[in-house]
Short mmCIF file of C-alpha atoms in Angstrom, two decimals:
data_model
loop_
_atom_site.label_atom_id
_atom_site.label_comp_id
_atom_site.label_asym_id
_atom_site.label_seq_id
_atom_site.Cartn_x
_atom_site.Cartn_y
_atom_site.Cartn_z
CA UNK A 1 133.17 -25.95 47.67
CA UNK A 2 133.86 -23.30 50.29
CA UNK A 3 133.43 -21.24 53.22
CA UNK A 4 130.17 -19.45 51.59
CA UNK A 5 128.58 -22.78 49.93
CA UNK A 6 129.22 -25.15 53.29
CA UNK A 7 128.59 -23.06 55.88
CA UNK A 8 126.02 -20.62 57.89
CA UNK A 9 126.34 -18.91 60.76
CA UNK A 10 124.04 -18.74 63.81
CA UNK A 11 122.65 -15.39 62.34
CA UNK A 12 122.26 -16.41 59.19
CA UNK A 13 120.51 -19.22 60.45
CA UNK A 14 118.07 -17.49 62.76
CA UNK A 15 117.20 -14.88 59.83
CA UNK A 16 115.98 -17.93 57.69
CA UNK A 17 114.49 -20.16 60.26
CA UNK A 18 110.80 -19.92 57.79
CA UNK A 19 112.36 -19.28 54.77
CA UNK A 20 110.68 -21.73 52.18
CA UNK A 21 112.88 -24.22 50.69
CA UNK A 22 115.34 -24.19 53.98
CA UNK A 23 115.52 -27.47 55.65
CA UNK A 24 116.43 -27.34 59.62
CA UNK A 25 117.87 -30.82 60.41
CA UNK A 26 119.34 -32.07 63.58
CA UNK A 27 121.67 -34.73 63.58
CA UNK A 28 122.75 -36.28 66.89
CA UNK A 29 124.11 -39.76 68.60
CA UNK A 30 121.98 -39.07 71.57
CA UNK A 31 118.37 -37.88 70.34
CA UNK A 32 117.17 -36.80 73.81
CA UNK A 33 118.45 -33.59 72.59
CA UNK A 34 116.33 -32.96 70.36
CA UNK A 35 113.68 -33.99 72.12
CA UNK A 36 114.54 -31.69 74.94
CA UNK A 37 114.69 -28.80 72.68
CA UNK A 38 115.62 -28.11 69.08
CA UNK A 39 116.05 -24.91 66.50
CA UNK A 40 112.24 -23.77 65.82
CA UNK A 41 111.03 -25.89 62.36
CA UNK A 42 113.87 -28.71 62.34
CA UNK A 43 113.70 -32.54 62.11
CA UNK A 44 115.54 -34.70 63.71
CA UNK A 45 117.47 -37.67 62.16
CA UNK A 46 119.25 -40.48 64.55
CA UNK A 47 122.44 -40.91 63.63
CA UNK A 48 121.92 -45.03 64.96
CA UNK A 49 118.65 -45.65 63.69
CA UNK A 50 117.94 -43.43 60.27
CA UNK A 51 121.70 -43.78 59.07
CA UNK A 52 122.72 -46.86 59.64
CA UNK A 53 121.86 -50.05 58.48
CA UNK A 54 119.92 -52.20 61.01
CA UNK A 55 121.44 -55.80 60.16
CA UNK A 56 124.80 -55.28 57.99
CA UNK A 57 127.57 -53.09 59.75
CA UNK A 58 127.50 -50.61 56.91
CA UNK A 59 125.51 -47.18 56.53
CA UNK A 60 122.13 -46.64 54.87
CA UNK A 61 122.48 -47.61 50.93
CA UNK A 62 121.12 -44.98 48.35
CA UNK A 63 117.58 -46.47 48.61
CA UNK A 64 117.60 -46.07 52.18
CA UNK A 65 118.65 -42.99 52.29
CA UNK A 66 116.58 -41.98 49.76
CA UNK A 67 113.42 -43.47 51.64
CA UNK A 68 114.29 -41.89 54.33
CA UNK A 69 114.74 -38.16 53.26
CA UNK A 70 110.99 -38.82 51.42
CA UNK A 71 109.31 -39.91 54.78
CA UNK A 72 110.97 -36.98 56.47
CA UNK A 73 109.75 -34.33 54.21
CA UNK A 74 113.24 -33.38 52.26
CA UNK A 75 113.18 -32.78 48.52
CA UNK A 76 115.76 -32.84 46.09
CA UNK A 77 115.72 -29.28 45.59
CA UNK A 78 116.04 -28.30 49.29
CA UNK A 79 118.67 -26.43 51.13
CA UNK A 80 119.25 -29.00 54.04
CA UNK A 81 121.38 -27.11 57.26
CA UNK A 82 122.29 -29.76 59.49
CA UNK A 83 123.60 -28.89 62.91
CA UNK A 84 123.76 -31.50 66.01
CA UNK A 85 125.85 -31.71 70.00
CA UNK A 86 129.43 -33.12 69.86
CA UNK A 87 130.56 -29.80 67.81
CA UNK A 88 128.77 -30.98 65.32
CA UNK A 89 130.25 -34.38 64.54
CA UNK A 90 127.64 -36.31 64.00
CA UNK A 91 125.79 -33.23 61.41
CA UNK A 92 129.72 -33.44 59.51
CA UNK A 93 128.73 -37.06 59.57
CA UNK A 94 124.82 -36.69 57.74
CA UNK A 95 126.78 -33.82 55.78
CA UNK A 96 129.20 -36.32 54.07
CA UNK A 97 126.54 -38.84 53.62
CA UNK A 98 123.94 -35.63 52.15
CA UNK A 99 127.44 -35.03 49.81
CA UNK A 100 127.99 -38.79 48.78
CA UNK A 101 123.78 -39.29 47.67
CA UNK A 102 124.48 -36.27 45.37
CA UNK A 103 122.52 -33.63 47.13
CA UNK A 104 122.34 -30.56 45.60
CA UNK A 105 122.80 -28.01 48.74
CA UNK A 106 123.52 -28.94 51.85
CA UNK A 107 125.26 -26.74 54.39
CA UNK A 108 126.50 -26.82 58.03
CA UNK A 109 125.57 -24.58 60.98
CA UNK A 110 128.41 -23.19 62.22
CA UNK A 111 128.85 -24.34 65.93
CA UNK A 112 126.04 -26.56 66.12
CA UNK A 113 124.16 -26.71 69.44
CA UNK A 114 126.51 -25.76 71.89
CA UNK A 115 127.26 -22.05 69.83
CA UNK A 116 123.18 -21.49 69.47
CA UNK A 117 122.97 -22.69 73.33
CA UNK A 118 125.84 -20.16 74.38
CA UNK A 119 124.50 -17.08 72.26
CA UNK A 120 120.89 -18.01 73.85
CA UNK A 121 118.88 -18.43 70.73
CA UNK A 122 115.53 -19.96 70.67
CA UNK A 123 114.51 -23.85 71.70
CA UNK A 124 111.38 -25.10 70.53
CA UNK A 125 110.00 -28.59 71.69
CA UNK A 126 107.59 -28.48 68.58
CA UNK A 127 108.20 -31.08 66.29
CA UNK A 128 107.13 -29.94 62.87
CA UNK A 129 104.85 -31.41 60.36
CA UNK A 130 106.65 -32.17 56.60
CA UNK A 131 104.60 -33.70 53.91
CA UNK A 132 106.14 -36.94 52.22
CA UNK A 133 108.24 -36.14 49.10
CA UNK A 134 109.69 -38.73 46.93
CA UNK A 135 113.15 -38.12 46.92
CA UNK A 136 115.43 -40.05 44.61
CA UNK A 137 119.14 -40.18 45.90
CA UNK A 138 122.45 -40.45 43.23
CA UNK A 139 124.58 -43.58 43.30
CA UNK A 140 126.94 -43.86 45.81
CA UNK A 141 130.11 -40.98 45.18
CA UNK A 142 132.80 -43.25 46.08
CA UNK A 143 135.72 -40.76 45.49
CA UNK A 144 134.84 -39.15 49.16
CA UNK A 145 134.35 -42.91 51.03
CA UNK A 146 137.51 -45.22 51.61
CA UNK A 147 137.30 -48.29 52.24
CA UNK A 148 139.76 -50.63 54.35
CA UNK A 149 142.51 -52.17 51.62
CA UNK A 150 143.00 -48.70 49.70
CA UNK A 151 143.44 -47.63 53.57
CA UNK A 152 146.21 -50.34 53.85
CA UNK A 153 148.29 -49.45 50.54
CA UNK A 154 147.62 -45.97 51.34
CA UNK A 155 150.31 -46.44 54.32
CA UNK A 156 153.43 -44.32 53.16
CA UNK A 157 152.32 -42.97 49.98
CA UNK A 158 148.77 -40.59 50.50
CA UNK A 159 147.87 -38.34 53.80
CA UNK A 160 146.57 -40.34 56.58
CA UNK A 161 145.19 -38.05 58.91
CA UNK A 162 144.38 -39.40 62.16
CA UNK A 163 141.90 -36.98 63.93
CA UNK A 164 141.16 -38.50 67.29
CA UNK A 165 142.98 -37.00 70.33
CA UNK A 166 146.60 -37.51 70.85
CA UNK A 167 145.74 -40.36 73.56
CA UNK A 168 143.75 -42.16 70.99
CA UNK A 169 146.45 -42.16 68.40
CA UNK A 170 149.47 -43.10 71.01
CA UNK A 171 147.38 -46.60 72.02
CA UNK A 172 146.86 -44.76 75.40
CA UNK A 173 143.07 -44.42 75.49
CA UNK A 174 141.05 -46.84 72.97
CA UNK A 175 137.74 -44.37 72.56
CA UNK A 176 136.90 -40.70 73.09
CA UNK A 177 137.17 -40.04 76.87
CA UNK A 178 133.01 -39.91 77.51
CA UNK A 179 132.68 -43.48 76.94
CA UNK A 180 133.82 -46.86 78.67
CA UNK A 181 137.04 -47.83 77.33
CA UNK A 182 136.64 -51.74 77.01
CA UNK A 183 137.23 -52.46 73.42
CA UNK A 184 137.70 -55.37 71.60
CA UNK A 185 140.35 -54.01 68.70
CA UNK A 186 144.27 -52.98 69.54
CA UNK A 187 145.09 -49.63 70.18
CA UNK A 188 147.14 -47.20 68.54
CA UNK A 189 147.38 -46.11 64.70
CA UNK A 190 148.12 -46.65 61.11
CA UNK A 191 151.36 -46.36 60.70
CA UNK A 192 152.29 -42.85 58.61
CA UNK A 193 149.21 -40.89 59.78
CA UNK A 194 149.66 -37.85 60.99
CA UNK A 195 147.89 -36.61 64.38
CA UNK A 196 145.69 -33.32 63.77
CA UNK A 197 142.97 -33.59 66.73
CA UNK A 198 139.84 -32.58 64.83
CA UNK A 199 139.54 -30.52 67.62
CA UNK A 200 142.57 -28.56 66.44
CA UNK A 201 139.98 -26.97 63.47
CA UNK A 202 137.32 -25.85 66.19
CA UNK A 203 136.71 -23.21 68.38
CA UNK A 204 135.93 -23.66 72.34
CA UNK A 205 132.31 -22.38 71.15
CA UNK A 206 132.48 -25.44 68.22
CA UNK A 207 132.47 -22.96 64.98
CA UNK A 208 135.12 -23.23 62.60
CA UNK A 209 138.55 -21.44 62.59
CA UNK A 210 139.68 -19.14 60.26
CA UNK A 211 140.64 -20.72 56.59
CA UNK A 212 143.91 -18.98 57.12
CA UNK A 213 144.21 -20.88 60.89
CA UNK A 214 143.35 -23.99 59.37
CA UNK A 215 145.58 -23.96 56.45
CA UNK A 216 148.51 -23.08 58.98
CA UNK A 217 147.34 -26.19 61.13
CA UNK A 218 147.70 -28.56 58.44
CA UNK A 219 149.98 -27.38 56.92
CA UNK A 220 152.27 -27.57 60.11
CA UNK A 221 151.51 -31.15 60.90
CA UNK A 222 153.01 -32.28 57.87
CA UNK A 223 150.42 -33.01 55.36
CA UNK A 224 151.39 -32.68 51.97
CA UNK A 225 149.37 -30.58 49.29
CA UNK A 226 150.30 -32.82 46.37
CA UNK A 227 149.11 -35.88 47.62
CA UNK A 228 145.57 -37.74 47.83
CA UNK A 229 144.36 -37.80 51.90
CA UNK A 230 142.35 -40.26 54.15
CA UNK A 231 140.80 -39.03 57.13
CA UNK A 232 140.08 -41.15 60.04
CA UNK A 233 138.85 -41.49 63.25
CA UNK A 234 137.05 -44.17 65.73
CA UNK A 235 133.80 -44.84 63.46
CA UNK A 236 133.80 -41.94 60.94
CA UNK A 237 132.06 -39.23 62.56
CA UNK A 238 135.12 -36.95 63.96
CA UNK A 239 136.77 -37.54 60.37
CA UNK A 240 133.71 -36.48 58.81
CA UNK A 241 134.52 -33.10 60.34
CA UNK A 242 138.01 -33.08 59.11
CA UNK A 243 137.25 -34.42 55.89
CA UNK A 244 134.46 -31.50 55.64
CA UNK A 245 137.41 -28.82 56.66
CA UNK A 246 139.77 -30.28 54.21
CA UNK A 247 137.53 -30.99 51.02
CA UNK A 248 134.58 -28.19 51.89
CA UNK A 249 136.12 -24.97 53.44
CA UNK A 250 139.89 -25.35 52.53
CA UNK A 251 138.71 -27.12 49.14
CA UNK A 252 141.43 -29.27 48.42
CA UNK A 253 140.98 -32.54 45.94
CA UNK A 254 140.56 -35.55 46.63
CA UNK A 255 139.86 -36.50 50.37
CA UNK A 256 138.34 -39.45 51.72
CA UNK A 257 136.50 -39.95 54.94
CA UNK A 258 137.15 -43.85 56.21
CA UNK A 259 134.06 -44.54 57.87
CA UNK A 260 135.28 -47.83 59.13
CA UNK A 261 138.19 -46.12 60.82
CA UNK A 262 139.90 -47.59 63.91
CA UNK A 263 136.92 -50.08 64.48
CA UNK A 264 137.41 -51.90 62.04
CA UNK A 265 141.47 -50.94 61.01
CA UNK A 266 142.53 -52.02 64.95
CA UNK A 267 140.36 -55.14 64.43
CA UNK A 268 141.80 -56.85 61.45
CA UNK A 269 144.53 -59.74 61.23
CA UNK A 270 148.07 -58.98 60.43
CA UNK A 271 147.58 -54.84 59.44
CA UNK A 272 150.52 -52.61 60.65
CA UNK A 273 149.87 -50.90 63.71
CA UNK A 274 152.29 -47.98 65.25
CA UNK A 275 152.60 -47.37 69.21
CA UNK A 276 153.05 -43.82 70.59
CA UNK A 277 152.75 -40.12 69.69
CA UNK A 278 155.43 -40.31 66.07
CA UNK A 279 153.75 -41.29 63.05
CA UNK A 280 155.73 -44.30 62.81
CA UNK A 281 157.08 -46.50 59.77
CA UNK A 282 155.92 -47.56 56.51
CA UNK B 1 140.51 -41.42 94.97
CA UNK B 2 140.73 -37.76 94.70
CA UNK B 3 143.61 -35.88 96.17
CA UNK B 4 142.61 -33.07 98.43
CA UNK B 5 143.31 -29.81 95.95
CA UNK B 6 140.96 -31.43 93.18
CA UNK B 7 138.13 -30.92 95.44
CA UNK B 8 136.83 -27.59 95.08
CA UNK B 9 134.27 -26.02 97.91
CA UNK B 10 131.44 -27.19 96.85
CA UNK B 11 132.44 -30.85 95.74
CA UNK B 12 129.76 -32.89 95.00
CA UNK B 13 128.68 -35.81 97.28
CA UNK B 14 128.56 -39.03 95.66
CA UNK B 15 124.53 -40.28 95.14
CA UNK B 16 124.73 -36.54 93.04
CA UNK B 17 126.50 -37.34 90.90
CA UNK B 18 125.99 -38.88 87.12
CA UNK B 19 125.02 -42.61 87.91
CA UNK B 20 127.37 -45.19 86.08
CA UNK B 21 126.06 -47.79 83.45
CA UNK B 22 126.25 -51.21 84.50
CA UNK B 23 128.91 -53.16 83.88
CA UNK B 24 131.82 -50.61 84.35
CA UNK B 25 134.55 -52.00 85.97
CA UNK B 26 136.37 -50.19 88.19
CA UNK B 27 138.97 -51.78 88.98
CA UNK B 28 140.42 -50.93 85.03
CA UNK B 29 138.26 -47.45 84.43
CA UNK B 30 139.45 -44.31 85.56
CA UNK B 31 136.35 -42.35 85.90
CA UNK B 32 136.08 -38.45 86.57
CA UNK B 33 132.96 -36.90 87.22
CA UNK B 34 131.42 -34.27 89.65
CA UNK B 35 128.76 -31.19 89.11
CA UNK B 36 129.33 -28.15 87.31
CA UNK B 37 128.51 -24.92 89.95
CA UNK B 38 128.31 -21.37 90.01
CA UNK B 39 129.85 -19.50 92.63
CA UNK B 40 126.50 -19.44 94.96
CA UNK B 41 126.48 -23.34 95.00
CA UNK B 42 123.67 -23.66 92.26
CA UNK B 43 123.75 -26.54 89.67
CA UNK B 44 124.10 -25.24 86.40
CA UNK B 45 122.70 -27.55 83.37
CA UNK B 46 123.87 -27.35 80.39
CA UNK B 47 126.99 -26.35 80.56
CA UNK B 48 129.65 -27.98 77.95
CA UNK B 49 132.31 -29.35 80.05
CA UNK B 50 135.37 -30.60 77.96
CA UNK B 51 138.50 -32.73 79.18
CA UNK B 52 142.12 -31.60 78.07
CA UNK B 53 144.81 -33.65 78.19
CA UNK B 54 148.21 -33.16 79.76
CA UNK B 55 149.35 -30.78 77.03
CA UNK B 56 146.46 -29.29 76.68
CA UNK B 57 144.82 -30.86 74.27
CA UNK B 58 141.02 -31.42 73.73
CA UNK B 59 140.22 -35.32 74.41
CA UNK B 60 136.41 -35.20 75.21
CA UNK B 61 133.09 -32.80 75.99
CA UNK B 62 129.94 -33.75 77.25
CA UNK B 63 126.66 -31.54 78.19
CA UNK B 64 125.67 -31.30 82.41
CA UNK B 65 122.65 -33.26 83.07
CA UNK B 66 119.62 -31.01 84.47
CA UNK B 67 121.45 -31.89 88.30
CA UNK B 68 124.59 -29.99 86.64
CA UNK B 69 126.67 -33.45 86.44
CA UNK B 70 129.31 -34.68 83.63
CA UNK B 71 131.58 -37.96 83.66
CA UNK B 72 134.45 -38.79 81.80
CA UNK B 73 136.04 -42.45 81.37
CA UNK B 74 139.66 -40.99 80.87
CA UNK B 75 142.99 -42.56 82.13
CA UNK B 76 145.54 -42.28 85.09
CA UNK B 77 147.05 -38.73 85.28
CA UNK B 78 146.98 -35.12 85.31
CA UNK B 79 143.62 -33.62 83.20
CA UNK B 80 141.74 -29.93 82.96
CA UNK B 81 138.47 -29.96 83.38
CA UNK B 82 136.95 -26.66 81.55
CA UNK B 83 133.61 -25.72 81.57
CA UNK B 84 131.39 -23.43 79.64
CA UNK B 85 128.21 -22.39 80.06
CA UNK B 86 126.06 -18.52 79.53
CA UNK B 87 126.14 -18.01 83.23
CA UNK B 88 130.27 -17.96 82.82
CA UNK B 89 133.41 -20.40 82.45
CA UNK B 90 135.52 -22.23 84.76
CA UNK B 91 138.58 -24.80 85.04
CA UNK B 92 140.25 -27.22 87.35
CA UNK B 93 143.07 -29.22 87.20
CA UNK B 94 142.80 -32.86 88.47
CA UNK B 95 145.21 -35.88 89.22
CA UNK B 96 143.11 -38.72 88.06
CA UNK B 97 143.33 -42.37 89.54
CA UNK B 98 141.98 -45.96 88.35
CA UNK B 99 138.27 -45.69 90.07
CA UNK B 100 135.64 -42.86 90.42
CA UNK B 101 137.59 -39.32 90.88
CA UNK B 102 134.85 -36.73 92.03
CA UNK B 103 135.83 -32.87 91.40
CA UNK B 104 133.87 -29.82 91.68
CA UNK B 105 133.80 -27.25 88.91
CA UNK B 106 132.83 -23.83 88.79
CA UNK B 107 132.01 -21.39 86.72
CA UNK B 108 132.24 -17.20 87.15
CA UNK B 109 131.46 -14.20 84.88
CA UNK B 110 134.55 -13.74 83.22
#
């Protein structure tokens, strides 16, 4: 993947807003937005309710998922551009779970919301209608999703890339700084990771830097070419950002997004933990 | 809760600002929250208003309600409040305590 397979740009996506064969889909924690106002012709999908599963604390399995992109109106053979608030976390988010069901192109708008607010491009309150498709997801691609153990032995010897801010990953703040910060795990962070702020890959306006930026970026905090990465973050939605700069614009192999991240690493028994702003120990 | 150059002309009063959920205690959160202005005094919604750390780092953005008001659950200590928004930018530097810090923001045509 790169640059001109992942991602469009505002323009781009204003020129094609009723091209057949273009899907428009908004992906946000807080679906007032959307409600409120949305690109002309997109859906919506709820991060909490369409991609996640109701009972189990686990995302939507392939025959979710793929129920749920039929009763929205998305077939196979679609071009899906997902953009969302938060700078477009929770759209990285849908993006890596689009990636892991196998579909076949699926692309990011380039500073979500908050760019198409700030350039004053059109709102609609509209909410198209799609016909029902049947669309058949792939078996799960496990080489982009880690889970917790391979996180564990991954201490010391692979890239951990912590991506949540520096006050996160020092123990001094236990959640992004718009919510309450009552938690029930410890604080801090796996021991080895490196800190790279997803914010560090973002413009003020939420696009992406510059390939050349970002290679500089990570490059200077230490992570290592040669070596296998894990990305994480609170519950897998900032690292899905990372993980989409790392494996989708600056196409390096083999990176995994740990979804269960620091709510469920800082909530297990007996796991290594590291204190302050170093990476810490093996 | 707020020391005196935090609160910019303009400061918001209170029952203006973004209503907390229930069940926030503060006595342990450190909340910071106010309305985003322009220079006139208007409300601006909308606006993406992000919190930096000490160094300067990003650590959280939210979107003004349609009264122009953000909140932040942050720590004790020194944060920048920046704001964005079509009408114009604007920053502010605040000392934050434990408890509800209020602190007017506004923005200007660059």
């Amino acid at each position: 993947m790169s640059r001109d397979t992942a991602l469009v740009s505002a323009d781009w996506a204003e020129q094609n807003l009723d091209t057949p064969g273009i899907v428009f889909v908004e992906v946000d924690e807080d679906t007032t937005a959307y409600d409120g106002g949305h690109i002309p012709g997109a859906i919506k999908i709820d991060w909490k309710k369409d991609l996640q599963d109701p009972v189990r604390r686990d995302f939507v399995n392939q025959e979710q998922f793929g129920a749920l992109l039929s009763e929205r109106g998305i077939k196979n053979d679609d071009v899906v551009v997902l953009y969302g608030g938060n700078n477009n976390w929770f759209a990285a988010y849908a993006y890596w779970y689009f990636k892991l069901y196998g579909h076949g192109d699926v692309k990011l708008l380039d500073g979500g919301r908050k760019k198409w607010e700030l350039d004053a491009r059109p709102y609609t309150k509209d909410v198209p209608v799609r016909e029902k498709t049947s669309y058949t997801a792939s078996a799960p691609d496990l080489s982009i999703r880690a889970f917790r153990d391979e996180v564990v032995q991954a201490i010391g010897v692979k890239n951990l890339v912590d991506v949540r801010s520096p006050d996160e990953f020092a123990g001094r703040l236990l959640a992004p700084a718009h919510l309450p910060q009552e938690q029930s795990q410890r604080g801090g962070h796996i021991p080895t990771a490196i800190s790279v702020p997803w914010s560090k890959a973002a413009n003020e306006d939420g696009t992406f830097k510059s390939d050349e930026e970002l290679a500089k970026i990570y490059g200077e905090a230490g992570l290592d070419g040669s070596k296998d990465t894990i990305a994480y973050c609170r519950i897998g939605e900032r690292s899905s950002h990372t993980w989409f700069v790392l494996k989708e614009l600056l196409g390096q192999q083999n990176v995994k997004n740990y979804d269960g991240s620091w709510t469920e690493y800082g909530s297990l028994i007996g796991v290594p933990i590291a204190l302050g702003d170093e990476p810490g120990k093996a | 809760m707020t020391s005196p150059s935090n609160t910019a002309a303009g400061c918001a009063a209170p029952d203006q600002s973004a209503p907390l959920p229930a069940g926030v205690d503060l006595t342990r959160e450190t909340v910071i929250t106010g309305i985003v202005s322009t220079a006139s005094g208007e409300a601006v919604a909308g606006a993406y208003v992000r919190l930096l750390d000490g160094s300067g780092e990003f650590t959280a953005e939210v979107v003004t309600s349609p009264e122009g008001a953000f909140r932040f659950f942050a720590a004790p200590g020194s944060w920048t409040l920046r704001a964005l928004s079509r009408g114009g930018n604007g920053e502010v530097i605040v000392d934050a305590t434990v408890g509800v810090n209020e602190v007017g923001l506004s923005v200007a045509p660059a």
